[in-house]
Each structure stands twice: as structure tokens, then as C-alpha cells.
Coordinates of C-alpha atoms in Angstrom, one line a residue:
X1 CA -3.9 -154.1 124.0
X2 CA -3.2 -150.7 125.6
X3 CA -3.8 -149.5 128.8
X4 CA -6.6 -146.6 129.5
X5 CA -6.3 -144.2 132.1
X6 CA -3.6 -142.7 134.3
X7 CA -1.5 -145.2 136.6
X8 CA -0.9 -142.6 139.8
X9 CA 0.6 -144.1 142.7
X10 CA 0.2 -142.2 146.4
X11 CA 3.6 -142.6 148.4
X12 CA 3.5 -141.0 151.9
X13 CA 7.0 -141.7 152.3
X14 CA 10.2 -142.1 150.0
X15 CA 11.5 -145.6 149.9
X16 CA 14.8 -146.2 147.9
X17 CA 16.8 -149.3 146.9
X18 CA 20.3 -149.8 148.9
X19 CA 23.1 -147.7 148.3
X20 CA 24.5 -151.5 147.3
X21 CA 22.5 -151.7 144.2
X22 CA 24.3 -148.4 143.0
X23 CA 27.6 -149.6 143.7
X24 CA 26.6 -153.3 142.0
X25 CA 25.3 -151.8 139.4
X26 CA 22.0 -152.8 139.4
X27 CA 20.7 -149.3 140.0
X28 CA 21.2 -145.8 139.1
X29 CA 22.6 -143.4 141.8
X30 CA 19.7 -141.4 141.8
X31 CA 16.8 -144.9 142.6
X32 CA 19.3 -145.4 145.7
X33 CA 19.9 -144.1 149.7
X34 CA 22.9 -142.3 149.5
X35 CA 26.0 -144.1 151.0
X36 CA 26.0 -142.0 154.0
X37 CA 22.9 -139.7 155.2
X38 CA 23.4 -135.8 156.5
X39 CA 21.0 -133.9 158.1
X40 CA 20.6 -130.7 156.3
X41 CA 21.8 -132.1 152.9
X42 CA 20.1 -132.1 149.5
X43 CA 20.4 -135.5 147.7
X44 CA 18.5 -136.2 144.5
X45 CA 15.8 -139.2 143.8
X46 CA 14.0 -141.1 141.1
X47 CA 11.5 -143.6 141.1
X48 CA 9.9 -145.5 138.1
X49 CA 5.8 -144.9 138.2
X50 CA 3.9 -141.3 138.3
X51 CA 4.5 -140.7 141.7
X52 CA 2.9 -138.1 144.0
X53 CA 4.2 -136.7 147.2
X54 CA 3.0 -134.4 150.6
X55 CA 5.1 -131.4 150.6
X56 CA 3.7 -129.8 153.6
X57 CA 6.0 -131.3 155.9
X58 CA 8.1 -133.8 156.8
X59 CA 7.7 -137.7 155.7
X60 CA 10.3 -140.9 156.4
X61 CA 12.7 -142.3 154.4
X62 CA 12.6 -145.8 154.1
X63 CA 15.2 -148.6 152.5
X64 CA 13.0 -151.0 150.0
X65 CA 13.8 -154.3 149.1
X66 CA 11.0 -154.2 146.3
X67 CA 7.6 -155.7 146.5
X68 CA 6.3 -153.6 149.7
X69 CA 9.4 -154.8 151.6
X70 CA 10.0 -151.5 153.6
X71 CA 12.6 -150.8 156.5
X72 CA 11.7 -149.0 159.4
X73 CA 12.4 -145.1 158.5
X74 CA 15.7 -143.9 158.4
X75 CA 15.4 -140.5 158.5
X76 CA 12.8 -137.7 158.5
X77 CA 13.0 -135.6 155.0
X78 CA 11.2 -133.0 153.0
X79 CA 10.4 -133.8 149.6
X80 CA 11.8 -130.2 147.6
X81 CA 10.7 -131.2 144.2
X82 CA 9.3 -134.0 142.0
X83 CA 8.7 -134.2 138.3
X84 CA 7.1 -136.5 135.8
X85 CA 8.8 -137.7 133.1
X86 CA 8.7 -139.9 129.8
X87 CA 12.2 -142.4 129.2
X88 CA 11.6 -145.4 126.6
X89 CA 8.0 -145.6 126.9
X90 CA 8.1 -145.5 130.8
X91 CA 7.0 -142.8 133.1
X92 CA 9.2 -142.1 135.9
X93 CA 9.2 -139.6 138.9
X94 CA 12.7 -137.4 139.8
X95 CA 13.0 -135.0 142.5
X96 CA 15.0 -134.0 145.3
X97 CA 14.9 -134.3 149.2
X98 CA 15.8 -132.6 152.1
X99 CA 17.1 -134.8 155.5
X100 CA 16.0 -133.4 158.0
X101 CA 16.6 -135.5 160.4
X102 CA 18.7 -139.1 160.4
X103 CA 17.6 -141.8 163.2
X104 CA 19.6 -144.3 164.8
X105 CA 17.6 -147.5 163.7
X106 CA 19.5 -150.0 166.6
X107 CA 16.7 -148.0 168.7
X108 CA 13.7 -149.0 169.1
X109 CA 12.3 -145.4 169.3
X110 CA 9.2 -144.8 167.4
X111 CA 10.0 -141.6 165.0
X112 CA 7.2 -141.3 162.9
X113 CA 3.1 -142.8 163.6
X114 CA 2.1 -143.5 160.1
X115 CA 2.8 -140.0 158.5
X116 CA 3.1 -138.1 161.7
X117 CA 6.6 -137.6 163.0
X118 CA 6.6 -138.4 167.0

């Protein structure tokens, strides 16, 4: 039987897979953190799901391990761009970021209150 309505998830941050999975192959490039993170620099993402983002400011990125296992934030970012796409039946979610600002995570420092950066 087929599904009615839309299927939107609300992320109020960007969580990506382990620039591991890339390099395993389990994952493309793009579903991954990058190998290193630089403030200032553009990277590319994309997320399986209809996905909707805050663009009016600045959210965390976050390392996932899948099933709402997230990783405290690893950096602040700006999401540029995000766009809603069909691939074999599947809707997925591309886009780019902007870090911003990359956080030393051996700290204990609190960087961001929920989606408020501190």
C-alpha cells in the first residue's frame, strides 16, 4: 500500500556520518564530515529524507552514528543552500554549508544551547 502525505523532517542542525564511512565505502562523500574541517570553507552535503533547514543564522554540526546517535557539535555552520530531489524512488536533500566556526571537542565548553550558539 502507498504512503499518503508528505514525509518532512525538521533538523535544527546538520548531522553527517564519519568521514570513515566515505573512505570505507559505505557512504558517498557528500552524506559525510569532511576529513578535515576549515573555518570559512564551503563543503557540500546530502541527506536521504525531505529535509528542511534555519537559514537565518548559524546551527551545529554534529557527527551521527545513525538512529539519533548524535556527537556533541563540531562546529558552528551556515546552511547556504538545500534542495529536494527524486533518486530511485527516494527523496533526498543536497545542499551546501558554510563553517563558520570549528570547536575543539576535548573541551568541555558549551558552544551552542539548543539552537543558540553561546
Amino acid at each position: 500500500m502507498k504512503k499518503m502525505g508528505i514525509e518532512i523532517e525538521f533538523n535544527p542542525d546538520l548531522a553527517l556520518r564519519s568521514f570513515q564511512q566515505f573512505k570505507e565505502g559505505q557512504r558517498k562523500q557528500e552524506e559525510c564530515l569532511p576529513d578535515k574541517l576549515v573555518a570559512g570553507t564551503i563543503y557540500e552535503f546530502l541527506k536521504k529524507g525531505q529535509r528542511n533547514y534555519w537559514y537565518h543564522g548559524e546551527v551545529a554540526l554534529l557527527e551521527t552514528k545513525g538512529n539519533q546517535q548524535l556527537s556533541r557539535p563540531l562546529a558552528s555552520i551556515k546552511i547556504l543552500e538545500a534542495t529536494h530531489f527524486l533518486k530511485s524512488g527516494n527523496v533526498w536533500t543536497k545542499g551546501k554549508y558554510q563553517v563558520i566556526d570549528v570547536f575543539d571537542i576535548s573541551n568541555k565548553k558549551i558552544n551552542f544551547e539548543w539552537m543558540v550558539r553561546v
